[in-house]
Amino acid sequence: MDRSLFVKEVATQVKVINRTIDDDDLLQFVVEEVVDRVSLYLRYDEETEFDTRLVRVVAKVASSVFKEASNNVDSSEVETSIKSMSDNGQSITYGDATKNYLATVEDGVLFGGFAELLRPYRRIRGIS
């Protein structure tokens, strides 16, 4: 299954899991972000076809990330604003906790218990 169809199927399954979703833009953002993270975790190329058995697994991950995202969204702004910045400590705090969460969370935490389920689909990284 190609990536665009996979994203569409995952979004459909997320709506089945969580019937209270009314923010389609946030859902699309979360599903695409999770699919990107899963494809990086599995070491898929841009052209790699997704296994259809992964749709429900990724949908469960996306549903939990959507819940986290919808709890932290405080505005409809697309851009992330910098809340605070320090110079020598090189610390930056972002105003949008959702985008900060998705950018900094480790795969094991993002995928929850599903990392073990995804592991058999992971590609071996070849050295040439």
Short mmCIF file of C-alpha atoms in Angstrom, two decimals:
data_model
loop_
_atom_site.label_atom_id
_atom_site.label_comp_id
_atom_site.label_asym_id
_atom_site.label_seq_id
_atom_site.Cartn_x
_atom_site.Cartn_y
_atom_site.Cartn_z
CA MET A 1 0.00 0.00 0.00
CA ASP A 2 1.49 3.36 -0.98
CA ARG A 3 2.04 6.09 1.61
CA SER A 4 -0.92 8.33 0.70
CA LEU A 5 -3.39 5.44 0.85
CA PHE A 6 -1.79 4.25 4.09
CA VAL A 7 -2.23 7.71 5.67
CA LYS A 8 -5.87 7.79 4.55
CA GLU A 9 -6.56 4.31 5.97
CA VAL A 10 -4.84 5.15 9.26
CA ALA A 11 -6.89 8.36 9.60
CA THR A 12 -10.08 6.38 8.95
CA GLN A 13 -9.17 3.82 11.60
CA VAL A 14 -8.29 6.55 14.12
CA LYS A 15 -11.80 7.97 13.67
CA VAL A 16 -13.21 4.48 14.33
CA ILE A 17 -11.16 4.18 17.52
CA ASN A 18 -11.92 7.72 18.71
CA ARG A 19 -15.38 8.84 17.60
CA THR A 20 -15.09 12.21 19.33
CA ILE A 21 -12.58 13.60 16.82
CA ASP A 22 -13.86 16.80 15.24
CA ASP A 23 -10.59 18.53 14.32
CA ASP A 24 -9.72 17.01 10.94
CA ASP A 25 -6.72 19.30 10.42
CA LEU A 26 -5.11 18.21 13.68
CA LEU A 27 -5.94 14.58 12.89
CA GLN A 28 -4.26 14.87 9.48
CA PHE A 29 -1.19 16.51 11.03
CA VAL A 30 -0.90 13.82 13.72
CA VAL A 31 -1.44 10.90 11.33
CA GLU A 32 1.15 12.20 8.86
CA GLU A 33 3.62 12.83 11.69
CA VAL A 34 3.11 9.34 13.12
CA VAL A 35 3.39 7.71 9.69
CA ASP A 36 6.61 9.64 9.09
CA ARG A 37 8.00 8.51 12.44
CA VAL A 38 6.97 4.90 11.80
CA SER A 39 8.54 4.91 8.34
CA LEU A 40 11.78 6.32 9.79
CA TYR A 41 11.70 3.74 12.60
CA LEU A 42 11.15 0.94 10.09
CA ARG A 43 13.84 2.44 7.82
CA TYR A 44 11.46 2.66 4.87
CA ASP A 45 12.35 4.63 1.75
CA GLU A 46 9.94 7.11 0.16
CA GLU A 47 8.81 4.48 -2.35
CA THR A 48 8.41 1.59 0.12
CA GLU A 49 4.97 0.03 0.24
CA PHE A 50 3.40 -0.29 3.70
CA ASP A 51 2.09 -3.64 4.89
CA THR A 52 -1.69 -3.45 5.33
CA ARG A 53 -1.37 -5.23 8.69
CA LEU A 54 0.28 -2.09 10.06
CA VAL A 55 -2.78 0.11 9.53
CA ARG A 56 -4.48 -0.72 12.83
CA VAL A 57 -1.23 -0.73 14.79
CA VAL A 58 -0.28 2.72 13.51
CA ALA A 59 -3.87 3.91 14.02
CA LYS A 60 -3.68 2.99 17.72
CA VAL A 61 -0.42 4.89 18.04
CA ALA A 62 -1.88 7.88 16.17
CA SER A 63 -4.99 7.81 18.35
CA SER A 64 -2.94 8.06 21.55
CA VAL A 65 -0.80 10.83 20.03
CA PHE A 66 -3.98 12.62 18.92
CA LYS A 67 -5.28 12.53 22.50
CA GLU A 68 -1.98 14.00 23.71
CA ALA A 69 -2.06 16.60 20.94
CA SER A 70 -5.65 17.66 21.49
CA ASN A 71 -4.96 18.11 25.22
CA ASN A 72 -2.05 20.45 24.48
CA VAL A 73 -3.34 22.49 21.55
CA ASP A 74 -4.05 26.01 22.74
CA SER A 75 -4.44 27.78 19.42
CA SER A 76 -5.07 27.17 15.75
CA GLU A 77 -1.74 28.67 14.68
CA VAL A 78 0.30 26.60 12.27
CA GLU A 79 3.68 28.02 13.26
CA THR A 80 5.43 27.18 16.49
CA SER A 81 6.23 30.21 18.59
CA ILE A 82 9.30 30.47 20.79
CA LYS A 83 8.17 31.06 24.35
CA SER A 84 11.58 31.67 25.92
CA MET A 85 15.24 31.49 24.99
CA SER A 86 18.52 31.61 26.92
CA ASP A 87 21.94 32.24 25.43
CA ASN A 88 24.78 30.43 27.18
CA GLY A 89 22.68 27.46 28.30
CA GLN A 90 21.31 27.27 24.75
CA SER A 91 17.80 26.49 25.92
CA ILE A 92 14.70 27.12 23.80
CA THR A 93 11.13 26.66 25.04
CA TYR A 94 8.36 26.44 22.46
CA GLY A 95 4.87 27.75 22.97
CA ASP A 96 3.11 24.87 21.24
CA ALA A 97 3.54 21.87 23.53
CA THR A 98 2.14 19.45 20.96
CA LYS A 99 4.71 20.19 18.30
CA ASN A 100 7.43 20.26 20.95
CA TYR A 101 6.25 16.86 22.23
CA LEU A 102 6.23 15.32 18.76
CA ALA A 103 9.64 16.77 17.95
CA THR A 104 11.39 15.58 21.11
CA VAL A 105 9.71 12.35 22.20
CA GLU A 106 11.67 9.14 21.64
CA ASP A 107 10.27 6.40 19.41
CA GLY A 108 9.81 3.97 22.29
CA VAL A 109 7.71 6.51 24.19
CA LEU A 110 5.77 7.65 21.13
CA PHE A 111 4.96 4.10 20.05
CA GLY A 112 4.21 2.95 23.59
CA GLY A 113 4.05 -0.84 23.69
CA PHE A 114 3.81 -1.00 19.91
CA ALA A 115 7.58 -0.71 19.34
CA GLU A 116 7.91 -4.45 19.92
CA LEU A 117 5.07 -5.10 17.49
CA LEU A 118 6.74 -2.95 14.82
CA ARG A 119 10.21 -4.45 15.32
CA PRO A 120 9.74 -7.45 12.94
CA TYR A 121 8.87 -5.02 10.11
CA ARG A 122 12.08 -3.06 10.60
CA ARG A 123 14.56 -3.21 7.75
CA ILE A 124 18.18 -4.05 8.26
CA ARG A 125 20.47 -1.11 7.61
CA GLY A 126 23.03 -2.21 5.05
CA ILE A 127 26.55 -0.89 4.91
CA SER A 128 28.15 -0.47 1.53
#
